[in-house]
PDB file of C-alpha atoms in Angstrom:
ATOM      1  CA  ASP A  39      32.526  59.347  38.316  1.00  0.00           C
ATOM      2  CA  THR A  40      34.787  60.683  34.899  1.00  0.00           C
ATOM      3  CA  GLU A  41      36.027  63.930  36.295  1.00  0.00           C
ATOM      4  CA  VAL A  42      39.631  65.251  36.799  1.00  0.00           C
ATOM      5  CA  THR A  43      39.648  67.905  39.361  1.00  0.00           C
ATOM      6  CA  GLN A  44      42.463  70.442  39.980  1.00  0.00           C
ATOM      7  CA  THR A  45      42.977  73.010  42.578  1.00  0.00           C
ATOM      8  CA  PRO A  46      43.445  75.919  43.117  1.00  0.00           C
ATOM      9  CA  LYS A  47      41.614  77.116  40.102  1.00  0.00           C
ATOM     10  CA  HIS A  48      43.750  80.292  40.428  1.00  0.00           C
ATOM     11  CA  LEU A  49      47.170  81.060  42.015  1.00  0.00           C
ATOM     12  CA  VAL A  50      49.211  83.654  42.639  1.00  0.00           C
ATOM     13  CA  MET A  51      52.697  83.701  43.905  1.00  0.00           C
ATOM     14  CA  GLY A  52      56.034  85.503  44.095  1.00  0.00           C
ATOM     15  CA  MET A  53      59.300  84.198  42.849  1.00  0.00           C
ATOM     16  CA  THR A  54      60.536  83.359  46.025  1.00  0.00           C
ATOM     17  CA  ASN A  55      57.118  81.319  47.356  1.00  0.00           C
ATOM     18  CA  LYS A  56      56.580  77.551  47.514  1.00  0.00           C
ATOM     19  CA  LYS A  57      53.110  76.221  46.660  1.00  0.00           C
ATOM     20  CA  SER A  58      51.903  73.254  45.396  1.00  0.00           C
ATOM     21  CA  LEU A  59      49.118  72.025  42.690  1.00  0.00           C
ATOM     22  CA  LYS A  60      46.785  69.316  43.236  1.00  0.00           C
ATOM     23  CA  CYS A  61      45.107  67.064  41.083  1.00  0.00           C
ATOM     24  CA  GLU A  62      42.743  64.258  41.851  1.00  0.00           C
ATOM     25  CA  GLN A  63      40.732  61.281  39.843  1.00  0.00           C
ATOM     26  CA  HIS A  64      38.621  58.188  40.775  1.00  0.00           C
ATOM     27  CA  MET A  65      38.487  56.618  37.608  1.00  0.00           C
ATOM     28  CA  GLY A  66      40.861  54.186  38.317  1.00  0.00           C
ATOM     29  CA  HIS A  67      43.121  55.683  35.785  1.00  0.00           C
ATOM     30  CA  ARG A  68      46.905  54.046  36.184  1.00  0.00           C
ATOM     31  CA  ALA A  69      48.571  57.409  34.167  1.00  0.00           C
ATOM     32  CA  MET A  70      48.440  60.994  35.008  1.00  0.00           C
ATOM     33  CA  TYR A  71      50.009  63.788  33.083  1.00  0.00           C
ATOM     34  CA  TRP A  72      50.822  67.424  33.879  1.00  0.00           C
ATOM     35  CA  TYR A  73      50.920  69.809  30.863  1.00  0.00           C
ATOM     36  CA  LYS A  74      51.500  73.526  30.786  1.00  0.00           C
ATOM     37  CA  GLN A  75      49.779  75.995  28.380  1.00  0.00           C
ATOM     38  CA  LYS A  76      50.530  79.140  27.465  1.00  0.00           C
ATOM     39  CA  ALA A  77      47.836  81.334  25.662  1.00  0.00           C
ATOM     40  CA  LYS A  78      47.005  80.676  22.112  1.00  0.00           C
ATOM     41  CA  LYS A  79      49.005  77.785  22.400  1.00  0.00           C
ATOM     42  CA  PRO A  80      48.323  73.800  22.570  1.00  0.00           C
ATOM     43  CA  PRO A  81      49.178  72.148  26.038  1.00  0.00           C
ATOM     44  CA  GLU A  82      53.023  70.891  26.529  1.00  0.00           C
ATOM     45  CA  LEU A  83      53.623  67.835  28.185  1.00  0.00           C
ATOM     46  CA  MET A  84      55.815  68.140  31.529  1.00  0.00           C
ATOM     47  CA  PHE A  85      55.498  64.896  33.223  1.00  0.00           C
ATOM     48  CA  VAL A  86      53.636  61.401  32.796  1.00  0.00           C
ATOM     49  CA  TYR A  87      53.374  59.204  36.048  1.00  0.00           C
ATOM     50  CA  SER A  88      52.490  55.455  35.068  1.00  0.00           C
ATOM     51  CA  TYR A  89      51.555  53.277  38.067  1.00  0.00           C
ATOM     52  CA  GLU A  90      52.662  55.842  40.477  1.00  0.00           C
ATOM     53  CA  LYS A  91      56.091  56.001  39.001  1.00  0.00           C
ATOM     54  CA  LEU A  92      57.325  59.150  36.955  1.00  0.00           C
ATOM     55  CA  SER A  93      58.097  57.658  33.574  1.00  0.00           C
ATOM     56  CA  ILE A  94      58.667  60.680  31.145  1.00  0.00           C
ATOM     57  CA  ASN A  95      60.102  64.118  32.329  1.00  0.00           C
ATOM     58  CA  GLU A  96      60.176  66.438  29.314  1.00  0.00           C
ATOM     59  CA  SER A  97      63.520  68.306  30.388  1.00  0.00           C
ATOM     60  CA  VAL A  98      61.479  70.167  33.056  1.00  0.00           C
ATOM     61  CA  PRO A  99      63.201  72.693  34.935  1.00  0.00           C
ATOM     62  CA  SER A 100      63.843  71.500  38.667  1.00  0.00           C
ATOM     63  CA  ARG A 101      61.805  74.331  39.999  1.00  0.00           C
ATOM     64  CA  PHE A 102      59.090  72.201  39.418  1.00  0.00           C
ATOM     65  CA  SER A 103      58.899  68.943  40.999  1.00  0.00           C
ATOM     66  CA  PRO A 104      55.961  66.235  40.580  1.00  0.00           C
ATOM     67  CA  GLU A 105      54.703  63.639  43.227  1.00  0.00           C
ATOM     68  CA  CYS A 106      52.415  61.066  42.786  1.00  0.00           C
ATOM     69  CA  PRO A 107      51.248  59.799  46.611  1.00  0.00           C
ATOM     70  CA  ASN A 108      48.921  57.295  45.507  1.00  0.00           C
ATOM     71  CA  SER A 109      46.950  56.285  41.889  1.00  0.00           C
ATOM     72  CA  SER A 110      44.747  58.886  42.448  1.00  0.00           C
ATOM     73  CA  LEU A 111      46.404  61.885  43.392  1.00  0.00           C
ATOM     74  CA  LEU A 112      49.029  63.911  41.520  1.00  0.00           C
ATOM     75  CA  ASN A 113      50.989  67.273  42.725  1.00  0.00           C
ATOM     76  CA  LEU A 114      52.988  69.440  41.321  1.00  0.00           C
ATOM     77  CA  HIS A 115      55.372  71.471  43.804  1.00  0.00           C
ATOM     78  CA  LEU A 116      56.894  75.144  42.866  1.00  0.00           C
ATOM     79  CA  HIS A 117      59.459  76.784  44.014  1.00  0.00           C
ATOM     80  CA  ALA A 118      61.612  79.710  43.119  1.00  0.00           C
ATOM     81  CA  LEU A 119      59.590  79.856  39.765  1.00  0.00           C
ATOM     82  CA  GLN A 120      59.835  82.955  37.192  1.00  0.00           C
ATOM     83  CA  PRO A 121      57.706  85.329  35.690  1.00  0.00           C
ATOM     84  CA  GLU A 122      57.379  83.335  32.292  1.00  0.00           C
ATOM     85  CA  ASP A 123      56.130  80.433  33.918  1.00  0.00           C
ATOM     86  CA  SER A 124      53.132  82.162  34.518  1.00  0.00           C
ATOM     87  CA  ALA A 125      50.156  79.574  32.158  1.00  0.00           C
ATOM     88  CA  LEU A 126      47.290  77.284  32.949  1.00  0.00           C
ATOM     89  CA  TYR A 127      48.643  74.151  34.185  1.00  0.00           C
ATOM     90  CA  LEU A 128      46.585  71.346  33.158  1.00  0.00           C
ATOM     91  CA  CYS A 129      46.444  67.818  34.687  1.00  0.00           C
ATOM     92  CA  ALA A 130      45.280  64.677  32.751  1.00  0.00           C
ATOM     93  CA  SER A 131      44.721  60.983  33.406  1.00  0.00           C
ATOM     94  CA  SER A 132      44.278  57.780  30.886  1.00  0.00           C
ATOM     95  CA  ARG A 133      43.450  54.254  31.811  1.00  0.00           C
ATOM     96  CA  GLY A 134      46.746  53.596  30.521  1.00  0.00           C
ATOM     97  CA  LEU A 135      49.510  55.501  29.041  1.00  0.00           C
ATOM     98  CA  ALA A 136      47.600  57.685  26.564  1.00  0.00           C
ATOM     99  CA  GLY A 137      48.269  57.253  23.116  1.00  0.00           C
ATOM    100  CA  GLY A 138      46.764  54.086  22.586  1.00  0.00           C
ATOM    101  CA  PRO A 139      43.413  53.662  20.528  1.00  0.00           C
ATOM    102  CA  THR A 140      41.606  53.225  23.814  1.00  0.00           C
ATOM    103  CA  ASN A 141      43.454  55.441  26.179  1.00  0.00           C
ATOM    104  CA  GLU A 142      41.414  58.311  26.163  1.00  0.00           C
ATOM    105  CA  GLN A 143      42.743  61.362  28.062  1.00  0.00           C
ATOM    106  CA  PHE A 144      40.437  63.295  30.509  1.00  0.00           C
ATOM    107  CA  PHE A 145      41.347  66.770  31.539  1.00  0.00           C
ATOM    108  CA  GLY A 146      40.925  68.794  34.465  1.00  0.00           C
ATOM    109  CA  PRO A 147      39.893  72.445  34.444  1.00  0.00           C
ATOM    110  CA  GLY A 148      43.323  73.740  35.084  1.00  0.00           C
ATOM    111  CA  THR A 149      44.991  75.753  37.415  1.00  0.00           C
ATOM    112  CA  ARG A 150      45.850  79.477  36.287  1.00  0.00           C
ATOM    113  CA  LEU A 151      49.109  80.525  37.741  1.00  0.00           C
ATOM    114  CA  THR A 152      50.695  83.696  37.924  1.00  0.00           C
ATOM    115  CA  VAL A 153      54.405  84.307  38.871  1.00  0.00           C
ATOM    116  CA  LEU A 154      55.094  88.030  40.092  1.00  0.00           C
TER     117      LEU A 154
ATOM    118  CA  LYS B 125      59.316  65.479  11.892  1.00  0.00           C
ATOM    119  CA  ASN B 126      56.104  64.792  13.471  1.00  0.00           C
ATOM    120  CA  GLN B 127      53.896  67.968  12.842  1.00  0.00           C
ATOM    121  CA  VAL B 128      50.390  68.729  12.975  1.00  0.00           C
ATOM    122  CA  GLU B 129      49.279  71.468  11.145  1.00  0.00           C
ATOM    123  CA  GLN B 130      45.547  73.033  11.577  1.00  0.00           C
ATOM    124  CA  SER B 131      43.528  75.537   9.592  1.00  0.00           C
ATOM    125  CA  PRO B 132      42.003  78.124   9.744  1.00  0.00           C
ATOM    126  CA  GLN B 133      43.711  79.345  12.942  1.00  0.00           C
ATOM    127  CA  SER B 134      40.591  81.377  13.477  1.00  0.00           C
ATOM    128  CA  LEU B 135      37.265  81.532  12.059  1.00  0.00           C
ATOM    129  CA  ILE B 136      34.035  83.577  12.981  1.00  0.00           C
ATOM    130  CA  ILE B 137      30.530  82.138  12.009  1.00  0.00           C
ATOM    131  CA  LEU B 138      26.801  83.160  12.418  1.00  0.00           C
ATOM    132  CA  GLU B 139      24.792  81.018  14.748  1.00  0.00           C
ATOM    133  CA  GLY B 140      23.156  78.558  12.974  1.00  0.00           C
ATOM    134  CA  LYS B 141      25.419  77.938  10.392  1.00  0.00           C
ATOM    135  CA  ASN B 142      27.589  75.096   9.560  1.00  0.00           C
ATOM    136  CA  CYS B 143      31.692  75.117   9.903  1.00  0.00           C
ATOM    137  CA  THR B 144      34.169  72.777   8.815  1.00  0.00           C
ATOM    138  CA  LEU B 145      38.236  72.768  10.836  1.00  0.00           C
ATOM    139  CA  GLN B 146      41.063  71.001   8.941  1.00  0.00           C
ATOM    140  CA  CYS B 147      44.108  68.769  10.393  1.00  0.00           C
ATOM    141  CA  ASN B 148      46.920  67.508   8.513  1.00  0.00           C
ATOM    142  CA  TYR B 149      49.594  65.785  10.022  1.00  0.00           C
ATOM    143  CA  THR B 150      53.071  64.015   9.210  1.00  0.00           C
ATOM    144  CA  VAL B 151      53.156  61.724  12.256  1.00  0.00           C
ATOM    145  CA  SER B 152      54.138  58.147  11.411  1.00  0.00           C
ATOM    146  CA  PRO B 153      53.834  55.376  12.107  1.00  0.00           C
ATOM    147  CA  PHE B 154      50.142  56.752  12.987  1.00  0.00           C
ATOM    148  CA  SER B 155      47.861  55.370  15.420  1.00  0.00           C
ATOM    149  CA  ASN B 156      44.966  57.755  16.245  1.00  0.00           C
ATOM    150  CA  LEU B 157      43.657  60.942  15.723  1.00  0.00           C
ATOM    151  CA  ARG B 158      41.829  62.907  18.531  1.00  0.00           C
ATOM    152  CA  TRP B 159      39.528  66.040  18.303  1.00  0.00           C
ATOM    153  CA  TYR B 160      39.437  68.282  21.465  1.00  0.00           C
ATOM    154  CA  LYS B 161      37.187  71.289  22.220  1.00  0.00           C
ATOM    155  CA  GLN B 162      38.896  73.902  24.715  1.00  0.00           C
ATOM    156  CA  ASP B 163      37.210  76.785  26.188  1.00  0.00           C
ATOM    157  CA  THR B 164      39.160  79.599  27.311  1.00  0.00           C
ATOM    158  CA  GLY B 165      40.504  78.860  30.576  1.00  0.00           C
ATOM    159  CA  ARG B 166      39.407  75.495  30.717  1.00  0.00           C
ATOM    160  CA  GLY B 167      41.093  72.024  30.214  1.00  0.00           C
ATOM    161  CA  PRO B 168      40.343  70.289  26.789  1.00  0.00           C
ATOM    162  CA  VAL B 169      37.161  67.920  26.151  1.00  0.00           C
ATOM    163  CA  SER B 170      37.073  64.813  24.066  1.00  0.00           C
ATOM    164  CA  LEU B 171      35.012  65.075  21.234  1.00  0.00           C
ATOM    165  CA  THR B 172      35.969  62.170  19.094  1.00  0.00           C
ATOM    166  CA  ILE B 173      38.545  59.803  18.638  1.00  0.00           C
ATOM    167  CA  MET B 174      39.793  57.534  15.468  1.00  0.00           C
ATOM    168  CA  THR B 175      41.780  54.784  13.919  1.00  0.00           C
ATOM    169  CA  PHE B 176      43.420  54.082  10.854  1.00  0.00           C
ATOM    170  CA  SER B 177      40.251  52.044   9.955  1.00  0.00           C
ATOM    171  CA  GLU B 178      37.440  54.667  10.484  1.00  0.00           C
ATOM    172  CA  ASN B 179      36.365  57.271   7.919  1.00  0.00           C
ATOM    173  CA  THR B 180      33.692  58.812  10.371  1.00  0.00           C
ATOM    174  CA  LYS B 181      33.142  59.359  13.668  1.00  0.00           C
ATOM    175  CA  SER B 182      30.227  61.281  15.147  1.00  0.00           C
ATOM    176  CA  ASN B 183      29.372  63.050  18.402  1.00  0.00           C
ATOM    177  CA  GLY B 184      26.011  64.836  18.527  1.00  0.00           C
ATOM    178  CA  ARG B 185      26.558  68.030  16.082  1.00  0.00           C
ATOM    179  CA  TYR B 186      30.445  67.339  15.429  1.00  0.00           C
ATOM    180  CA  THR B 187      31.028  64.937  12.536  1.00  0.00           C
ATOM    181  CA  ALA B 188      35.036  64.385  11.961  1.00  0.00           C
ATOM    182  CA  THR B 189      36.361  62.642   9.116  1.00  0.00           C
ATOM    183  CA  LEU B 190      40.017  61.073   8.494  1.00  0.00           C
ATOM    184  CA  ASP B 191      41.790  59.861   5.100  1.00  0.00           C
ATOM    185  CA  ALA B 192      44.452  58.078   5.923  1.00  0.00           C
ATOM    186  CA  ASP B 193      46.126  57.924   2.694  1.00  0.00           C
ATOM    187  CA  THR B 194      46.036  61.676   2.509  1.00  0.00           C
ATOM    188  CA  LYS B 195      46.594  62.345   6.435  1.00  0.00           C
ATOM    189  CA  GLN B 196      43.933  64.963   6.368  1.00  0.00           C
ATOM    190  CA  SER B 197      41.134  64.946   8.989  1.00  0.00           C
ATOM    191  CA  SER B 198      38.033  67.739   9.154  1.00  0.00           C
ATOM    192  CA  LEU B 199      35.683  68.221  12.022  1.00  0.00           C
ATOM    193  CA  HIS B 200      32.314  69.569  10.545  1.00  0.00           C
ATOM    194  CA  ILE B 201      29.845  71.424  13.358  1.00  0.00           C
ATOM    195  CA  THR B 202      26.376  71.579  12.076  1.00  0.00           C
ATOM    196  CA  ALA B 203      23.626  74.001  13.055  1.00  0.00           C
ATOM    197  CA  SER B 204      26.383  75.908  15.166  1.00  0.00           C
ATOM    198  CA  GLN B 205      25.241  77.517  19.021  1.00  0.00           C
ATOM    199  CA  LEU B 206      27.070  80.239  21.249  1.00  0.00           C
ATOM    200  CA  SER B 207      28.175  77.273  23.262  1.00  0.00           C
ATOM    201  CA  ASP B 208      30.655  76.102  20.155  1.00  0.00           C
ATOM    202  CA  SER B 209      32.593  79.071  20.587  1.00  0.00           C
ATOM    203  CA  ALA B 210      35.976  77.407  21.836  1.00  0.00           C
ATOM    204  CA  SER B 211      39.543  76.184  20.126  1.00  0.00           C
ATOM    205  CA  TYR B 212      39.730  73.070  18.379  1.00  0.00           C
ATOM    206  CA  ILE B 213      42.688  70.781  19.092  1.00  0.00           C
ATOM    207  CA  CYS B 214      43.833  67.869  16.719  1.00  0.00           C
ATOM    208  CA  VAL B 215      45.817  65.447  18.458  1.00  0.00           C
ATOM    209  CA  VAL B 216      47.569  62.605  16.503  1.00  0.00           C
ATOM    210  CA  SER B 217      49.346  60.005  18.108  1.00  0.00           C
ATOM    211  CA  TYR B 218      52.007  57.599  16.934  1.00  0.00           C
ATOM    212  CA  ASP B 219      53.129  54.493  17.862  1.00  0.00           C
ATOM    213  CA  SER B 220      56.891  55.178  19.360  1.00  0.00           C
ATOM    214  CA  GLY B 221      57.409  51.519  19.937  1.00  0.00           C
ATOM    215  CA  ALA B 222      57.131  48.367  22.264  1.00  0.00           C
ATOM    216  CA  GLY B 223      53.703  49.339  23.507  1.00  0.00           C
ATOM    217  CA  SER B 224      54.430  53.320  23.587  1.00  0.00           C
ATOM    218  CA  TYR B 225      52.864  55.667  22.282  1.00  0.00           C
ATOM    219  CA  GLN B 226      53.467  59.747  21.773  1.00  0.00           C
ATOM    220  CA  LEU B 227      50.809  62.583  21.255  1.00  0.00           C
ATOM    221  CA  THR B 228      51.536  65.535  18.672  1.00  0.00           C
ATOM    222  CA  PHE B 229      49.254  68.535  19.485  1.00  0.00           C
ATOM    223  CA  GLY B 230      48.378  71.172  16.640  1.00  0.00           C
ATOM    224  CA  LYS B 231      47.865  74.510  17.804  1.00  0.00           C
ATOM    225  CA  GLY B 232      44.264  74.582  17.273  1.00  0.00           C
ATOM    226  CA  THR B 233      41.290  76.700  15.470  1.00  0.00           C
ATOM    227  CA  LYS B 234      39.659  79.469  17.702  1.00  0.00           C
ATOM    228  CA  LEU B 235      35.815  79.244  16.640  1.00  0.00           C
ATOM    229  CA  SER B 236      33.555  81.775  17.231  1.00  0.00           C
ATOM    230  CA  VAL B 237      30.020  81.886  17.223  1.00  0.00           C
ATOM    231  CA  ILE B 238      28.332  85.065  16.742  1.00  0.00           C
ATOM    232  CA  PRO B 239      24.256  85.769  17.409  1.00  0.00           C
TER     233      PRO B 239
END
């Protein structure tokens, strides 16, 4: 299984809602990532988890709260979002921390988030 | 400043034709360079990864080249198909020390293949 799955595929929420994005992989990867991608822009790194511990937080606002319950799952909890947070949210995983020559990142299909 | 510049921003070609996408980078110290294909609204899919010592790497009709001296890479697509229509993103990894790496993403080239 070389797949990263994400649910839901689409999400529409109001600014007062609380919702969660989910990501799952069964490749035994120990690093997992959240990226945000606006239209016609490259993905922007938000969070990195390594061995289920948060290792990088790219100064993301606290209305985004990541969680890594186990080595296969990664969640992104959303609360009090703004319309400008509407974007494609991508999850990725890699065997070790990405960037190393042998640590290829596998991306999920993304969740298209719209904040009204 | 570590940067990855891709050209052209967009490209339209006829089905069956070849094309070449360019990537120039100023990332240092260089670790490896990756090309990804991203369909609209989907996650990126890896095409190739090249380290400093690799000049060429192929994946089917995709061939990537790397010139580490001039810090340039290209992605050549042969006999294009309609399904090649996507954004192609160049990502360069650099060694940030102590076994850690950082990824720098280019803005991508949007390729449209028309019948």
